[in-house]
Amino acid sequence: MRLLYPCDPFNKKDPDETYAEEFLAAQTAGMACSLYSAEDFESGDFKPRPLFASEEEVLYRGWMLNPNGYGQLLDAIECNGARAVTSVAQYCLCHYLPEWYSLCKDFTPETIFVEKGADYAAAVANLHWPAFFVKDYVKSLTTNRGSVANSVGEVAEVVSLIEKYRGQVEGGVCIRKFEHLAPDTEERYFVFRGKPYARNGVVPEIVQSIAPRIDSPFFSVDVVLSADGTPRLIELGDGQVSDRKQWPVERFLEIFRG
């Protein structure tokens, strides 16, 4: 399997600064790695360096892409004689909350999905939730304002700010039941080819239960403790575009060696 990383925009022989530590550690560990220019790719020019071997499996490690952009990347990989580890459908399954929600409903806050600009008051009228956590299909609002809406009127405010700071509302709007969570308890886990991994080696039961439900070769699982200590699933993500967070780079790369 070959790892594919974005290169530095100004020096195509070097990895982008964001991925430099991981790229260099992977090379040092003897893993096959290639670089590509994200800027050239957006202009229709895809030239991985080094080139892929025929029928080689390629795992992307780079920026978040929308489903259309990811599909274009897969087409480019296949045109270069290789094949992607993760399909477009598998990418969407973990990248968009509505795709995985029904599979993990028992572990995560209750959620409804509406279009941007919908009648939010009508959507939540019968829910009687204490507050609302608002995000689009991919991410929440990361400014100091945060994504919690304490009233129906604030739901529209959060959606507007997501659009302002991210440039768009991707997919649609997710309105989640607000739950009181214990601070500083969020932990990211990864699942690769069906096997869950923890940075400290201890995989909690909730992650072990989620792993077989998700038909994707590589994804992240974000778990946090509720105020009463119950583990809760906050987010799934495609592993290719998920940050390592607190994971030491060497421990992260061990995932791909089993």
mmCIF file of C-alpha atoms in Angstrom:
data_model
loop_
_atom_site.group_PDB
_atom_site.id
_atom_site.type_symbol
_atom_site.label_atom_id
_atom_site.label_comp_id
_atom_site.label_asym_id
_atom_site.label_seq_id
_atom_site.Cartn_x
_atom_site.Cartn_y
_atom_site.Cartn_z
ATOM 1 C CA MET A 1 0.000 0.000 0.000
ATOM 2 C CA ARG A 2 1.224 3.494 -0.878
ATOM 3 C CA LEU A 3 0.427 6.681 1.066
ATOM 4 C CA LEU A 4 -0.351 9.785 -1.001
ATOM 5 C CA TYR A 5 0.310 13.231 0.511
ATOM 6 C CA PRO A 6 0.002 16.805 -0.802
ATOM 7 C CA CYS A 7 3.265 18.539 -1.573
ATOM 8 C CA ASP A 8 4.462 22.010 -0.629
ATOM 9 C CA PRO A 9 2.823 24.504 -3.016
ATOM 10 C CA PHE A 10 6.172 26.164 -3.694
ATOM 11 C CA ASN A 11 8.449 23.113 -3.732
ATOM 12 C CA LYS A 12 6.853 20.014 -5.189
ATOM 13 C CA LYS A 13 9.696 17.805 -3.971
ATOM 14 C CA ASP A 14 8.751 18.441 -0.338
ATOM 15 C CA PRO A 15 5.563 17.506 1.556
ATOM 16 C CA ASP A 16 3.163 20.213 2.620
ATOM 17 C CA GLU A 17 4.125 21.533 6.043
ATOM 18 C CA THR A 18 0.945 20.147 7.611
ATOM 19 C CA TYR A 19 1.875 16.578 6.636
ATOM 20 C CA ALA A 20 5.676 16.824 6.671
ATOM 21 C CA GLU A 21 6.228 15.036 9.991
ATOM 22 C CA GLU A 22 3.995 12.123 9.016
ATOM 23 C CA PHE A 23 5.382 11.854 5.476
ATOM 24 C CA LEU A 24 9.002 11.813 6.642
ATOM 25 C CA ALA A 25 8.249 9.330 9.441
ATOM 26 C CA ALA A 26 6.500 7.033 6.969
ATOM 27 C CA GLN A 27 9.469 7.179 4.609
ATOM 28 C CA THR A 28 11.856 6.464 7.486
ATOM 29 C CA ALA A 29 9.732 3.447 8.416
ATOM 30 C CA GLY A 30 10.131 2.101 4.885
ATOM 31 C CA MET A 31 6.570 2.783 3.755
ATOM 32 C CA ALA A 32 5.906 3.656 0.116
ATOM 33 C CA CYS A 33 4.926 7.328 -0.180
ATOM 34 C CA SER A 34 4.153 9.726 -3.026
ATOM 35 C CA LEU A 35 3.498 13.450 -3.257
ATOM 36 C CA TYR A 36 1.119 15.314 -5.524
ATOM 37 C CA SER A 37 0.306 18.971 -6.062
ATOM 38 C CA ALA A 38 -3.195 19.787 -4.847
ATOM 39 C CA GLU A 39 -3.056 23.040 -6.798
ATOM 40 C CA ASP A 40 -2.144 21.286 -10.058
ATOM 41 C CA PHE A 41 -4.795 18.649 -9.414
ATOM 42 C CA GLU A 42 -7.467 21.344 -9.092
ATOM 43 C CA SER A 43 -6.327 22.573 -12.519
ATOM 44 C CA GLY A 44 -6.698 19.096 -14.003
ATOM 45 C CA ASP A 45 -3.064 17.994 -13.785
ATOM 46 C CA PHE A 46 -2.274 15.017 -11.542
ATOM 47 C CA LYS A 47 1.331 13.836 -11.404
ATOM 48 C CA PRO A 48 2.194 11.755 -8.346
ATOM 49 C CA ARG A 49 5.888 11.545 -7.494
ATOM 50 C CA PRO A 50 7.065 8.787 -7.450
ATOM 51 C CA LEU A 51 4.622 7.215 -9.882
ATOM 52 C CA PHE A 52 2.360 4.396 -8.712
ATOM 53 C CA ALA A 53 3.078 0.772 -9.486
ATOM 54 C CA SER A 54 0.495 -1.079 -11.571
ATOM 55 C CA GLU A 55 -2.517 -2.149 -9.442
ATOM 56 C CA GLU A 56 -0.906 -0.660 -6.329
ATOM 57 C CA GLU A 57 -3.264 0.276 -3.495
ATOM 58 C CA VAL A 58 -3.215 3.987 -2.661
ATOM 59 C CA LEU A 59 -4.361 5.526 0.620
ATOM 60 C CA TYR A 60 -4.845 9.291 0.545
ATOM 61 C CA ARG A 61 -3.657 11.407 3.482
ATOM 62 C CA GLY A 62 -4.571 15.015 2.882
ATOM 63 C CA TRP A 63 -7.123 17.800 2.949
ATOM 64 C CA MET A 64 -10.841 17.221 3.262
ATOM 65 C CA LEU A 65 -12.540 16.930 -0.122
ATOM 66 C CA ASN A 66 -16.216 17.032 -0.954
ATOM 67 C CA PRO A 67 -17.567 13.814 -2.522
ATOM 68 C CA ASN A 68 -17.172 15.174 -6.041
ATOM 69 C CA GLY A 69 -13.571 16.199 -5.402
ATOM 70 C CA TYR A 70 -12.781 12.847 -3.828
ATOM 71 C CA GLY A 71 -14.312 11.065 -6.816
ATOM 72 C CA GLN A 72 -12.090 13.088 -9.134
ATOM 73 C CA LEU A 73 -9.054 12.095 -7.083
ATOM 74 C CA LEU A 74 -10.001 8.415 -7.323
ATOM 75 C CA ASP A 75 -10.398 8.736 -11.082
ATOM 76 C CA ALA A 76 -6.928 10.301 -11.281
ATOM 77 C CA ILE A 77 -5.431 7.499 -9.181
ATOM 78 C CA GLU A 78 -7.009 4.866 -11.431
ATOM 79 C CA CYS A 79 -5.827 6.679 -14.557
ATOM 80 C CA ASN A 80 -2.314 6.271 -13.181
ATOM 81 C CA GLY A 81 -2.715 2.487 -12.987
ATOM 82 C CA ALA A 82 -3.398 2.174 -9.254
ATOM 83 C CA ARG A 83 -6.536 1.745 -7.152
ATOM 84 C CA ALA A 84 -7.771 3.606 -4.122
ATOM 85 C CA VAL A 85 -8.216 1.817 -0.812
ATOM 86 C CA THR A 86 -11.436 3.738 -0.064
ATOM 87 C CA SER A 87 -14.315 4.083 -2.546
ATOM 88 C CA VAL A 88 -16.411 7.229 -2.943
ATOM 89 C CA ALA A 89 -19.356 5.546 -1.197
ATOM 90 C CA GLN A 90 -17.138 4.520 1.729
ATOM 91 C CA TYR A 91 -15.706 8.039 1.933
ATOM 92 C CA CYS A 92 -19.187 9.573 2.073
ATOM 93 C CA LEU A 93 -20.340 7.039 4.671
ATOM 94 C CA CYS A 94 -17.907 8.401 7.239
ATOM 95 C CA HIS A 95 -17.553 11.977 5.979
ATOM 96 C CA TYR A 96 -21.267 12.913 6.118
ATOM 97 C CA LEU A 97 -23.077 12.522 9.446
ATOM 98 C CA PRO A 98 -26.459 11.533 7.904
ATOM 99 C CA GLU A 99 -24.753 8.598 6.166
ATOM 100 C CA TRP A 100 -23.573 6.905 9.361
ATOM 101 C CA TYR A 101 -26.132 8.181 11.876
ATOM 102 C CA SER A 102 -28.659 5.352 11.549
ATOM 103 C CA LEU A 103 -25.888 2.771 11.999
ATOM 104 C CA CYS A 104 -24.737 4.258 15.308
ATOM 105 C CA LYS A 105 -27.899 5.922 16.590
ATOM 106 C CA ASP A 106 -27.713 4.170 19.937
ATOM 107 C CA PHE A 107 -24.297 5.687 20.740
ATOM 108 C CA THR A 108 -24.691 9.299 19.620
ATOM 109 C CA PRO A 109 -26.926 12.311 20.392
ATOM 110 C CA GLU A 110 -30.344 12.352 18.738
ATOM 111 C CA THR A 111 -30.164 14.275 15.464
ATOM 112 C CA ILE A 112 -32.440 15.613 12.759
ATOM 113 C CA PHE A 113 -31.364 16.730 9.289
ATOM 114 C CA VAL A 114 -32.782 19.697 7.403
ATOM 115 C CA GLU A 115 -31.867 21.759 4.363
ATOM 116 C CA LYS A 116 -30.113 25.091 4.773
ATOM 117 C CA GLY A 117 -32.724 27.816 4.987
ATOM 118 C CA ALA A 118 -35.447 25.447 6.183
ATOM 119 C CA ASP A 119 -38.003 26.411 8.812
ATOM 120 C CA TYR A 120 -35.836 25.475 11.797
ATOM 121 C CA ALA A 121 -38.543 26.360 14.319
ATOM 122 C CA ALA A 122 -40.971 23.950 12.691
ATOM 123 C CA ALA A 123 -38.294 21.256 12.482
ATOM 124 C CA VAL A 124 -37.631 21.256 16.232
ATOM 125 C CA ALA A 125 -41.081 22.269 17.480
ATOM 126 C CA ASN A 126 -41.955 18.881 18.941
ATOM 127 C CA LEU A 127 -38.527 17.862 20.239
ATOM 128 C CA HIS A 128 -38.455 19.650 23.631
ATOM 129 C CA TRP A 129 -34.655 19.523 23.793
ATOM 130 C CA PRO A 130 -32.807 21.692 26.367
ATOM 131 C CA ALA A 131 -30.578 23.173 23.641
ATOM 132 C CA PHE A 132 -29.301 22.358 20.158
ATOM 133 C CA PHE A 133 -25.873 21.570 18.743
ATOM 134 C CA VAL A 134 -25.780 22.802 15.139
ATOM 135 C CA LYS A 135 -23.378 21.797 12.365
ATOM 136 C CA ASP A 136 -23.376 21.017 8.683
ATOM 137 C CA TYR A 137 -22.907 17.466 7.399
ATOM 138 C CA VAL A 138 -19.140 17.644 8.043
ATOM 139 C CA LYS A 139 -18.069 20.188 10.663
ATOM 140 C CA SER A 140 -19.276 22.425 13.455
ATOM 141 C CA LEU A 141 -18.569 26.100 14.078
ATOM 142 C CA THR A 142 -15.060 26.424 15.501
ATOM 143 C CA THR A 143 -15.104 30.129 16.448
ATOM 144 C CA ASN A 144 -15.443 31.285 20.043
ATOM 145 C CA ARG A 145 -19.210 31.468 19.471
ATOM 146 C CA GLY A 146 -19.359 27.690 19.199
ATOM 147 C CA SER A 147 -22.162 25.555 17.770
ATOM 148 C CA VAL A 148 -24.586 25.445 20.714
ATOM 149 C CA ALA A 149 -27.931 27.162 20.126
ATOM 150 C CA ASN A 150 -29.875 27.819 23.319
ATOM 151 C CA SER A 151 -33.019 28.774 21.413
ATOM 152 C CA VAL A 152 -34.579 28.095 18.035
ATOM 153 C CA GLY A 153 -33.632 31.600 16.933
ATOM 154 C CA GLU A 154 -29.965 30.874 17.542
ATOM 155 C CA VAL A 155 -30.056 27.863 15.199
ATOM 156 C CA ALA A 156 -30.240 30.172 12.182
ATOM 157 C CA GLU A 157 -27.450 32.309 13.666
ATOM 158 C CA VAL A 158 -25.078 29.330 13.907
ATOM 159 C CA VAL A 159 -25.909 28.203 10.366
ATOM 160 C CA SER A 160 -25.214 31.708 9.084
ATOM 161 C CA LEU A 161 -21.855 31.812 10.847
ATOM 162 C CA ILE A 162 -20.872 28.403 9.481
ATOM 163 C CA GLU A 163 -21.532 29.715 5.995
ATOM 164 C CA LYS A 164 -19.629 32.928 6.726
ATOM 165 C CA TYR A 165 -16.483 31.338 8.145
ATOM 166 C CA ARG A 166 -16.370 28.158 6.049
ATOM 167 C CA GLY A 167 -17.665 29.653 2.821
ATOM 168 C CA GLN A 168 -20.553 27.216 2.548
ATOM 169 C CA VAL A 169 -22.842 24.864 4.409
ATOM 170 C CA GLU A 170 -21.762 21.470 3.125
ATOM 171 C CA GLY A 171 -24.555 18.993 2.461
ATOM 172 C CA GLY A 172 -27.181 20.390 4.794
ATOM 173 C CA VAL A 173 -27.820 21.178 8.458
ATOM 174 C CA CYS A 174 -27.612 18.740 11.365
ATOM 175 C CA ILE A 175 -29.456 19.738 14.535
ATOM 176 C CA ARG A 176 -28.366 17.566 17.437
ATOM 177 C CA LYS A 177 -29.784 17.258 20.929
ATOM 178 C CA PHE A 178 -27.479 19.041 23.340
ATOM 179 C CA GLU A 179 -25.881 16.758 25.914
ATOM 180 C CA HIS A 180 -23.726 17.760 28.866
ATOM 181 C CA LEU A 181 -20.245 16.346 28.256
ATOM 182 C CA ALA A 182 -17.275 16.044 30.573
ATOM 183 C CA PRO A 183 -14.550 18.512 29.537
ATOM 184 C CA ASP A 184 -11.209 17.281 28.208
ATOM 185 C CA THR A 185 -12.394 13.688 27.717
ATOM 186 C CA GLU A 186 -12.580 13.544 23.911
ATOM 187 C CA GLU A 187 -10.428 10.830 22.359
ATOM 188 C CA ARG A 188 -9.877 9.858 18.730
ATOM 189 C CA TYR A 189 -9.642 6.221 17.662
ATOM 190 C CA PHE A 190 -8.961 4.768 14.236
ATOM 191 C CA VAL A 191 -10.317 1.651 12.534
ATOM 192 C CA PHE A 192 -8.269 0.137 9.710
ATOM 193 C CA ARG A 193 -9.549 -2.870 7.755
ATOM 194 C CA GLY A 194 -12.000 -3.681 10.525
ATOM 195 C CA LYS A 195 -9.556 -3.503 13.439
ATOM 196 C CA PRO A 196 -9.888 -0.629 15.954
ATOM 197 C CA TYR A 197 -6.810 1.121 17.341
ATOM 198 C CA ALA A 198 -6.201 3.419 20.320
ATOM 199 C CA ARG A 199 -3.175 5.637 20.838
ATOM 200 C CA ASN A 200 -2.684 4.095 24.301
ATOM 201 C CA GLY A 201 -3.543 0.567 23.131
ATOM 202 C CA VAL A 202 -6.836 0.387 25.061
ATOM 203 C CA VAL A 203 -9.882 0.309 22.771
ATOM 204 C CA PRO A 204 -13.140 0.972 24.687
ATOM 205 C CA GLU A 205 -16.202 -1.191 24.219
ATOM 206 C CA ILE A 206 -18.090 1.529 22.340
ATOM 207 C CA VAL A 207 -15.424 1.634 19.613
ATOM 208 C CA GLN A 208 -15.292 -2.148 19.404
ATOM 209 C CA SER A 209 -19.073 -2.122 18.881
ATOM 210 C CA ILE A 210 -18.972 0.587 16.219
ATOM 211 C CA ALA A 211 -16.098 -0.884 14.177
ATOM 212 C CA PRO A 212 -18.026 -3.785 12.519
ATOM 213 C CA ARG A 213 -21.028 -1.590 11.714
ATOM 214 C CA ILE A 214 -19.156 0.689 9.314
ATOM 215 C CA ASP A 215 -18.299 -0.587 5.841
ATOM 216 C CA SER A 216 -15.155 1.464 5.324
ATOM 217 C CA PRO A 217 -11.500 0.387 5.301
ATOM 218 C CA PHE A 218 -10.216 3.375 7.264
ATOM 219 C CA PHE A 219 -12.109 5.757 9.517
ATOM 220 C CA SER A 220 -11.813 7.730 12.734
ATOM 221 C CA VAL A 221 -14.095 7.506 15.764
ATOM 222 C CA ASP A 222 -14.349 10.422 18.201
ATOM 223 C CA VAL A 223 -15.626 9.496 21.656
ATOM 224 C CA VAL A 224 -16.258 11.718 24.663
ATOM 225 C CA LEU A 225 -17.610 11.025 28.140
ATOM 226 C CA SER A 226 -20.976 12.452 29.143
ATOM 227 C CA ALA A 227 -21.309 14.262 32.451
ATOM 228 C CA ASP A 228 -22.291 10.961 34.089
ATOM 229 C CA GLY A 229 -19.305 9.118 32.601
ATOM 230 C CA THR A 230 -21.089 7.337 29.735
ATOM 231 C CA PRO A 231 -19.016 7.113 26.521
ATOM 232 C CA ARG A 232 -20.738 8.908 23.632
ATOM 233 C CA LEU A 233 -19.932 8.919 19.933
ATOM 234 C CA ILE A 234 -19.467 12.487 18.747
ATOM 235 C CA GLU A 235 -18.241 11.988 15.209
ATOM 236 C CA LEU A 236 -17.033 9.562 12.590
ATOM 237 C CA GLY A 237 -14.640 10.688 9.880
ATOM 238 C CA ASP A 238 -12.923 9.225 6.874
ATOM 239 C CA GLY A 239 -9.480 8.286 8.159
ATOM 240 C CA GLN A 240 -7.735 9.680 5.120
ATOM 241 C CA VAL A 241 -8.709 13.247 6.016
ATOM 242 C CA SER A 242 -8.719 12.910 9.814
ATOM 243 C CA ASP A 243 -6.072 14.650 11.908
ATOM 244 C CA ARG A 244 -3.937 12.497 14.170
ATOM 245 C CA LYS A 245 -4.767 14.837 17.075
ATOM 246 C CA GLN A 246 -2.848 13.530 20.140
ATOM 247 C CA TRP A 247 -1.502 10.460 18.356
ATOM 248 C CA PRO A 248 2.318 10.266 18.155
ATOM 249 C CA VAL A 249 3.213 9.858 14.500
ATOM 250 C CA GLU A 250 5.027 6.545 15.012
ATOM 251 C CA ARG A 251 2.036 5.063 16.821
ATOM 252 C CA PHE A 252 -0.297 6.255 14.077
ATOM 253 C CA LEU A 253 1.768 4.657 11.320
ATOM 254 C CA GLU A 254 1.766 1.328 13.181
ATOM 255 C CA ILE A 255 -1.926 1.076 12.191
ATOM 256 C CA PHE A 256 -0.945 0.342 8.597
ATOM 257 C CA ARG A 257 1.486 -2.389 9.584
ATOM 258 C CA GLY A 258 -1.131 -4.261 11.611
#
